[in-house]
PDB file of C-alpha atoms in Angstrom:
ATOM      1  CA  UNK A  11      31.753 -28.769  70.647  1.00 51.00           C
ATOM      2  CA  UNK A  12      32.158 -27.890  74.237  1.00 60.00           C
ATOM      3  CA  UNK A  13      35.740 -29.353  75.202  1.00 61.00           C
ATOM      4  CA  UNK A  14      33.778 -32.901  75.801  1.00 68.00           C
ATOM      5  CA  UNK A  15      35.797 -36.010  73.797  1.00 68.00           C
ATOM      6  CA  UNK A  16      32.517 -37.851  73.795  1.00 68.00           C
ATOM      7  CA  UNK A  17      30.692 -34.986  72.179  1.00 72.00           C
ATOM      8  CA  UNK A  18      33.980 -34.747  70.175  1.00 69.00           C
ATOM      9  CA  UNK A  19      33.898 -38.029  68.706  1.00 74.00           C
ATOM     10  CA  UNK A  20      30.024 -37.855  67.929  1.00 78.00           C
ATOM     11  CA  UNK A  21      30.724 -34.298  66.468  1.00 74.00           C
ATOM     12  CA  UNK A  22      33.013 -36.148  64.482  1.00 77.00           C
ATOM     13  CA  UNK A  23      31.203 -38.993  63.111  1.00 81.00           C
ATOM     14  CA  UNK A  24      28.351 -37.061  62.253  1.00 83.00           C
ATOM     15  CA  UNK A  25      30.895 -34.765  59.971  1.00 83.00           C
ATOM     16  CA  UNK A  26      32.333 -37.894  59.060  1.00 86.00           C
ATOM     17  CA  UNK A  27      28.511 -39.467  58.121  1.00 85.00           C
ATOM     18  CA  UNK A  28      27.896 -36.235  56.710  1.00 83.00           C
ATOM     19  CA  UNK A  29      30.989 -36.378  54.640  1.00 83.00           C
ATOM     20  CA  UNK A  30      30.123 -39.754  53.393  1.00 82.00           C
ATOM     21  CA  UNK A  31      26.595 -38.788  52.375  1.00 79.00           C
ATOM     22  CA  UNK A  32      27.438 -35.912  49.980  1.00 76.00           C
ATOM     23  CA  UNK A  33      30.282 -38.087  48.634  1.00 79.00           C
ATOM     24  CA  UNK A  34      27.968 -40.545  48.139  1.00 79.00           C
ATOM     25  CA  UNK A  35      25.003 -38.666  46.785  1.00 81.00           C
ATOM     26  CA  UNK A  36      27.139 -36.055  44.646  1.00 77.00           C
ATOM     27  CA  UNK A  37      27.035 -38.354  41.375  1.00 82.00           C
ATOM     28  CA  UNK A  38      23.475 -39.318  42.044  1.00 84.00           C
ATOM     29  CA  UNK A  39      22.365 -35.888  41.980  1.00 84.00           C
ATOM     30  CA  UNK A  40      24.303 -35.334  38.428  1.00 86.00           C
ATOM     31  CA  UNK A  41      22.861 -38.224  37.076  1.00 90.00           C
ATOM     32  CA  UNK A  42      19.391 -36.608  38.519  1.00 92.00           C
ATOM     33  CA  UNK A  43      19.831 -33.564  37.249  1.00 93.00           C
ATOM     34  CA  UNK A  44      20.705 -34.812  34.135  1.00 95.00           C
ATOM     35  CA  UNK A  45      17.592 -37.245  33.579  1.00 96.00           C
ATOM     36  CA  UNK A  46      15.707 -34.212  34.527  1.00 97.00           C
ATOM     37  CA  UNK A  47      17.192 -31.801  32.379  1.00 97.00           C
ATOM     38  CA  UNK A  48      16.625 -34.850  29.443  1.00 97.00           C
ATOM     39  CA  UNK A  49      12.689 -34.473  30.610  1.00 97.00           C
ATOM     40  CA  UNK A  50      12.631 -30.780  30.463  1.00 97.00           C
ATOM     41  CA  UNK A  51      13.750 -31.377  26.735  1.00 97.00           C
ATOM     42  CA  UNK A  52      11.105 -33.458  26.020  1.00 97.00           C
ATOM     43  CA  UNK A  53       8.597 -31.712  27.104  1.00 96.00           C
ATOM     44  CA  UNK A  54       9.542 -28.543  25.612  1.00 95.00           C
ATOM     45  CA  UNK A  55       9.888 -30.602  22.513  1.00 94.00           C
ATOM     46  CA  UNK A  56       6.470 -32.094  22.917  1.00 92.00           C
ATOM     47  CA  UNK A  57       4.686 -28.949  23.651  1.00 89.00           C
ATOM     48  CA  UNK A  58       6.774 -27.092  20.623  1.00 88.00           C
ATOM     49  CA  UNK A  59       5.148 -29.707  18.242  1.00 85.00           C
ATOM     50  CA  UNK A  60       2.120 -29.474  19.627  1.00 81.00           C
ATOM     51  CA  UNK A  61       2.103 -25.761  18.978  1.00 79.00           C
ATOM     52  CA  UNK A  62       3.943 -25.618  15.414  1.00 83.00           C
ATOM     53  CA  UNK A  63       2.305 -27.954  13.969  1.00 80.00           C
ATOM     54  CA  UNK A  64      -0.877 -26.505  13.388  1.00 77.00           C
ATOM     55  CA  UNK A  65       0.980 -23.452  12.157  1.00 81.00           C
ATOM     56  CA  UNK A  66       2.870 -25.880   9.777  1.00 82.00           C
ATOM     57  CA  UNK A  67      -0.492 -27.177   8.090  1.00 79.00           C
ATOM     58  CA  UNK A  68      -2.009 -23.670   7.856  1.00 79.00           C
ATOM     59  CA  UNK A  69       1.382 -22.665   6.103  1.00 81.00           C
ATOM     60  CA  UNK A  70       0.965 -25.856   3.804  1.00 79.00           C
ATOM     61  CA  UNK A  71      -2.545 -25.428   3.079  1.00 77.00           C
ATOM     62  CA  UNK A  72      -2.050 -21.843   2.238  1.00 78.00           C
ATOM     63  CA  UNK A  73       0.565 -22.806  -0.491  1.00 77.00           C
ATOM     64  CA  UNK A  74      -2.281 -25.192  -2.282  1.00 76.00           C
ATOM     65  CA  UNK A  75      -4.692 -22.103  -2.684  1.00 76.00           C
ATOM     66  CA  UNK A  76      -5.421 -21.953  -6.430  1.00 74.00           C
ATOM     67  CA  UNK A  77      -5.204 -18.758  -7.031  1.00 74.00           C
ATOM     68  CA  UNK A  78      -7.919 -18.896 -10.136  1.00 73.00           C
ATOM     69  CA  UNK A  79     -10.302 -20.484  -7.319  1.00 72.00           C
ATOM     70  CA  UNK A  80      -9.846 -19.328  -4.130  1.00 68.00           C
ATOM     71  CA  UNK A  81     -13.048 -20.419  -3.191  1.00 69.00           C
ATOM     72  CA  UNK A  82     -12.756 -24.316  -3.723  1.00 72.00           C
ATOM     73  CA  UNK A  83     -10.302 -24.771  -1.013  1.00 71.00           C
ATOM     74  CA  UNK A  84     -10.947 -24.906   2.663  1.00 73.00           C
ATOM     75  CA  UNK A  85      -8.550 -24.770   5.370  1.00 73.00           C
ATOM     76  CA  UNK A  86      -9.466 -27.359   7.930  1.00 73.00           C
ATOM     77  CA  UNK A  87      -8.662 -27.078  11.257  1.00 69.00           C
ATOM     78  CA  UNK A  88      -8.374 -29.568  13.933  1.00 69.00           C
ATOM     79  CA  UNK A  89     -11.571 -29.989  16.705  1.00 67.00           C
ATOM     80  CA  UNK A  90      -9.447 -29.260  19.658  1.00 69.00           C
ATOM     81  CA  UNK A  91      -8.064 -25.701  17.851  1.00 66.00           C
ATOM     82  CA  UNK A  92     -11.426 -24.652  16.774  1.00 67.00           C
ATOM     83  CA  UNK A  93     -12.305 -22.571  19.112  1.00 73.00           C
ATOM     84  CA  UNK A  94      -8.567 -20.993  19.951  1.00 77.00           C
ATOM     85  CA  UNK A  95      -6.850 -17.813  18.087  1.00 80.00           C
ATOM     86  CA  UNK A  96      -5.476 -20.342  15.621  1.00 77.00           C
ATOM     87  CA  UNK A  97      -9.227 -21.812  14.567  1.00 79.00           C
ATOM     88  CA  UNK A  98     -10.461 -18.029  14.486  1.00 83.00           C
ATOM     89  CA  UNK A  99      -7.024 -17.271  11.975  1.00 83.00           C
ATOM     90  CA  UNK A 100      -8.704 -20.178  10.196  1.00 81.00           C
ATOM     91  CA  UNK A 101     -11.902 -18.867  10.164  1.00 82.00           C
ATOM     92  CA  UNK A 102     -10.743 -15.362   8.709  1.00 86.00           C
ATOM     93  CA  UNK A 103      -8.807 -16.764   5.667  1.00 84.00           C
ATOM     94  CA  UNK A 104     -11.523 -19.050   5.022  1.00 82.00           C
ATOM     95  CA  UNK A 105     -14.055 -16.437   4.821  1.00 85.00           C
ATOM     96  CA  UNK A 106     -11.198 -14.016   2.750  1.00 84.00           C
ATOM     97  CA  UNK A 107     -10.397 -17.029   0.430  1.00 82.00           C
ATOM     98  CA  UNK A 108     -14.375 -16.633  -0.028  1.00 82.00           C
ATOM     99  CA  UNK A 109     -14.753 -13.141  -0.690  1.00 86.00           C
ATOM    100  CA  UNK A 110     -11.723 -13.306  -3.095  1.00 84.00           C
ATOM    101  CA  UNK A 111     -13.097 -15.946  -4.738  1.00 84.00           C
ATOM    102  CA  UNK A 112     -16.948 -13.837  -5.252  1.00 86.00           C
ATOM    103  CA  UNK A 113     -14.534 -10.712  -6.389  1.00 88.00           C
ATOM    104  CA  UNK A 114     -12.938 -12.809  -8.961  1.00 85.00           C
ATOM    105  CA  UNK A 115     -15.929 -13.995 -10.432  1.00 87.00           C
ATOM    106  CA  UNK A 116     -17.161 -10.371 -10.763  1.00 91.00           C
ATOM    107  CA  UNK A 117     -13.851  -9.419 -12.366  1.00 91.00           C
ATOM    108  CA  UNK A 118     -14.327 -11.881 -14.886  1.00 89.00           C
ATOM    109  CA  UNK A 119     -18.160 -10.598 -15.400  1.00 92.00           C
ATOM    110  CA  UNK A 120     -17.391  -7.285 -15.584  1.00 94.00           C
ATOM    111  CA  UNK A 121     -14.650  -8.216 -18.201  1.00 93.00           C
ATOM    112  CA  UNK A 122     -16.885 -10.241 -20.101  1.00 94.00           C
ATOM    113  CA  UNK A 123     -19.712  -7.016 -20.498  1.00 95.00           C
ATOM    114  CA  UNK A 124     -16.399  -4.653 -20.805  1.00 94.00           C
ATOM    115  CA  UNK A 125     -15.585  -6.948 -23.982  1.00 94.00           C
ATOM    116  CA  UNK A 126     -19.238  -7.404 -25.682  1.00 95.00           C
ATOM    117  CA  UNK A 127     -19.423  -3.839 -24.997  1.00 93.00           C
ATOM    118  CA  UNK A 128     -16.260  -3.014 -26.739  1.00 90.00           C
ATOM    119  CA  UNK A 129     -16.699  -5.196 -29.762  1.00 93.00           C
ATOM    120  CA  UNK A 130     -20.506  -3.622 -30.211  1.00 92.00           C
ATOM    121  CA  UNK A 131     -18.929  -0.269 -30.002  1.00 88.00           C
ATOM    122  CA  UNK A 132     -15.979  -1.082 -32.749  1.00 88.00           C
ATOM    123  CA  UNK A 133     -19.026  -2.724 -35.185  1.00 90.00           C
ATOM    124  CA  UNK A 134     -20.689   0.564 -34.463  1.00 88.00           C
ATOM    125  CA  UNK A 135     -17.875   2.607 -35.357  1.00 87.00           C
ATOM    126  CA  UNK A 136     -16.635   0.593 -38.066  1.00 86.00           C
ATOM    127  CA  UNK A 137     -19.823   0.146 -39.844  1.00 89.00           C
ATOM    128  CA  UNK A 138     -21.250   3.917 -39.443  1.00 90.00           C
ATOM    129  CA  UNK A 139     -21.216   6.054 -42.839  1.00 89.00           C
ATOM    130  CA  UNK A 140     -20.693   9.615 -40.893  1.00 91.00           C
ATOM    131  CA  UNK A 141     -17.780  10.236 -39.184  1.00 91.00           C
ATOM    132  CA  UNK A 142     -17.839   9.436 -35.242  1.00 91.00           C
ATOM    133  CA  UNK A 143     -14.911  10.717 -32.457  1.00 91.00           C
ATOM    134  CA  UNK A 144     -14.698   8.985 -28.678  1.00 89.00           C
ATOM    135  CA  UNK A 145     -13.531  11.956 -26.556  1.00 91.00           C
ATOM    136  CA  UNK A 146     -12.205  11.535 -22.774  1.00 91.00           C
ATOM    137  CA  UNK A 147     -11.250  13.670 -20.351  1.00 92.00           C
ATOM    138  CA  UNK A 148     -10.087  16.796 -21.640  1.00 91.00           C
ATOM    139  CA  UNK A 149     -11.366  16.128 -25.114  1.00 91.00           C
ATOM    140  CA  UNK A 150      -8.540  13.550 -25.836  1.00 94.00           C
ATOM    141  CA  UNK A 151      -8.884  11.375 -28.705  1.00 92.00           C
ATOM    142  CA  UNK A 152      -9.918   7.620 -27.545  1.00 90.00           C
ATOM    143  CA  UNK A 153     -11.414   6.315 -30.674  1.00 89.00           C
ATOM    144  CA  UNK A 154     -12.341   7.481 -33.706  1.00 90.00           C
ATOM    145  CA  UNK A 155     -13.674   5.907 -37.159  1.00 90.00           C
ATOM    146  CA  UNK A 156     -12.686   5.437 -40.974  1.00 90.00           C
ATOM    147  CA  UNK A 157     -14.651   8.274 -41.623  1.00 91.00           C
ATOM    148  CA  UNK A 158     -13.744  10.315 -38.965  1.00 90.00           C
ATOM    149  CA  UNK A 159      -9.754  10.066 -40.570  1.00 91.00           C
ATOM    150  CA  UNK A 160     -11.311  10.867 -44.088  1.00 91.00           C
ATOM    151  CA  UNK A 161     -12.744  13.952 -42.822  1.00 90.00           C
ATOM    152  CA  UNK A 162      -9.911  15.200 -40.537  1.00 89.00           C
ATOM    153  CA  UNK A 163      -7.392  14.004 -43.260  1.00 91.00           C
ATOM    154  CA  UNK A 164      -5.073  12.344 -41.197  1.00 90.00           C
ATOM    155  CA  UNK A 165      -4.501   8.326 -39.500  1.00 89.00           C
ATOM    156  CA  UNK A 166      -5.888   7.051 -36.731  1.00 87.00           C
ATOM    157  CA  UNK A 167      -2.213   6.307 -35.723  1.00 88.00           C
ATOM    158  CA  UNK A 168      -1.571  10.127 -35.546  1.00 89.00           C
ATOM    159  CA  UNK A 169      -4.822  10.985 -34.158  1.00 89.00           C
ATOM    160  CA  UNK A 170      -5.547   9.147 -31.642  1.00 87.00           C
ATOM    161  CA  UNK A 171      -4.409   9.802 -27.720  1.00 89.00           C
ATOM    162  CA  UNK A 172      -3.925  13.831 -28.992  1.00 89.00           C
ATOM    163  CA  UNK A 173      -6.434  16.618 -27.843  1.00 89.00           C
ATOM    164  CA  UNK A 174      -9.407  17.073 -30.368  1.00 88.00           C
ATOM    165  CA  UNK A 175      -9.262  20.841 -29.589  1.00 85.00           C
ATOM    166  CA  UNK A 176      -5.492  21.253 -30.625  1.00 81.00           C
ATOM    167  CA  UNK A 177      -5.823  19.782 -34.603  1.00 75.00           C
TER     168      UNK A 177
END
């Protein structure tokens, strides 16, 4: 303002328009920045789903793994994650769930021959007329016949488990 009254007055009643404006506009801006903060919410909501939810099955289909049959159950994963680091965490377990699956069947082979073996050793043992001792490492006792304990003189109870070198 240069000391003019008409420049005065519009100084004025632009202040005055001015004035108006921001009192007018100050709840409408709330009430925008409100609705917009609401959005934001949403969104984050939406895209928080859309990314724990995935993660959510996973967890709940790893709780249903059988753990006598790993094999029978497949994790599915959804088309559009197939290809992401989820669908290749997918992938992994699957092929793990697999592999644990082929090792328990083993395990249970090898248990099987470990048993047959063991009972055709004890009728061996148990139906042998001389004496027979099962030495480990360090000539400890691991089995040992009837007539083994005839000819030592002593129980299998006390025998067994003890170095063959020390009776």
């Amino acid at each position: 303002y240069n000391g003019q009254p008409l420049e005065l007055q519009a100084w004025l009643n632009a202040h005055l328009i001015l004035n108006e404006v921001v009192h007018n506009i100050g709840p409408l801006i709330i009430i925008l920045v409100g609705w917009l903060f609401i959005l934001i919410l949403l969104i984050a909501n939406y895209v928080l789903r859309k990314v724990t939810r995935p993660i959510e099955k996973l967890a709940e289909a790893l709780r249903r793994i059988n753990p006598d049959q790993p094999g029978k159950t497949k994790i599915a994963i959804e088309g559009n994650h197939s290809q992401d680091e989820l669908g290749q965490v997918v992938t992994a377990i699957n092929a793990l769930l697999r592999q644990l699956d082929h090792s328990l069947q083993r395990e249970r082979s090898d248990k099987s021959i470990l048993a047959e073996r063991e009972s055709f050793l004890s009728l061996v043992l148990d139906n042998v007329a001389e004496g027979i001792v099962l030495l480990g490492e360090g000539y400890k006792i691991l089995r040992l016949n009837q007539s083994a304990c005839t000819l030592l003189g002593r129980f299998e109870t006390e025998l067994q488990n003890r170095n063959f070198e020390n009776l």
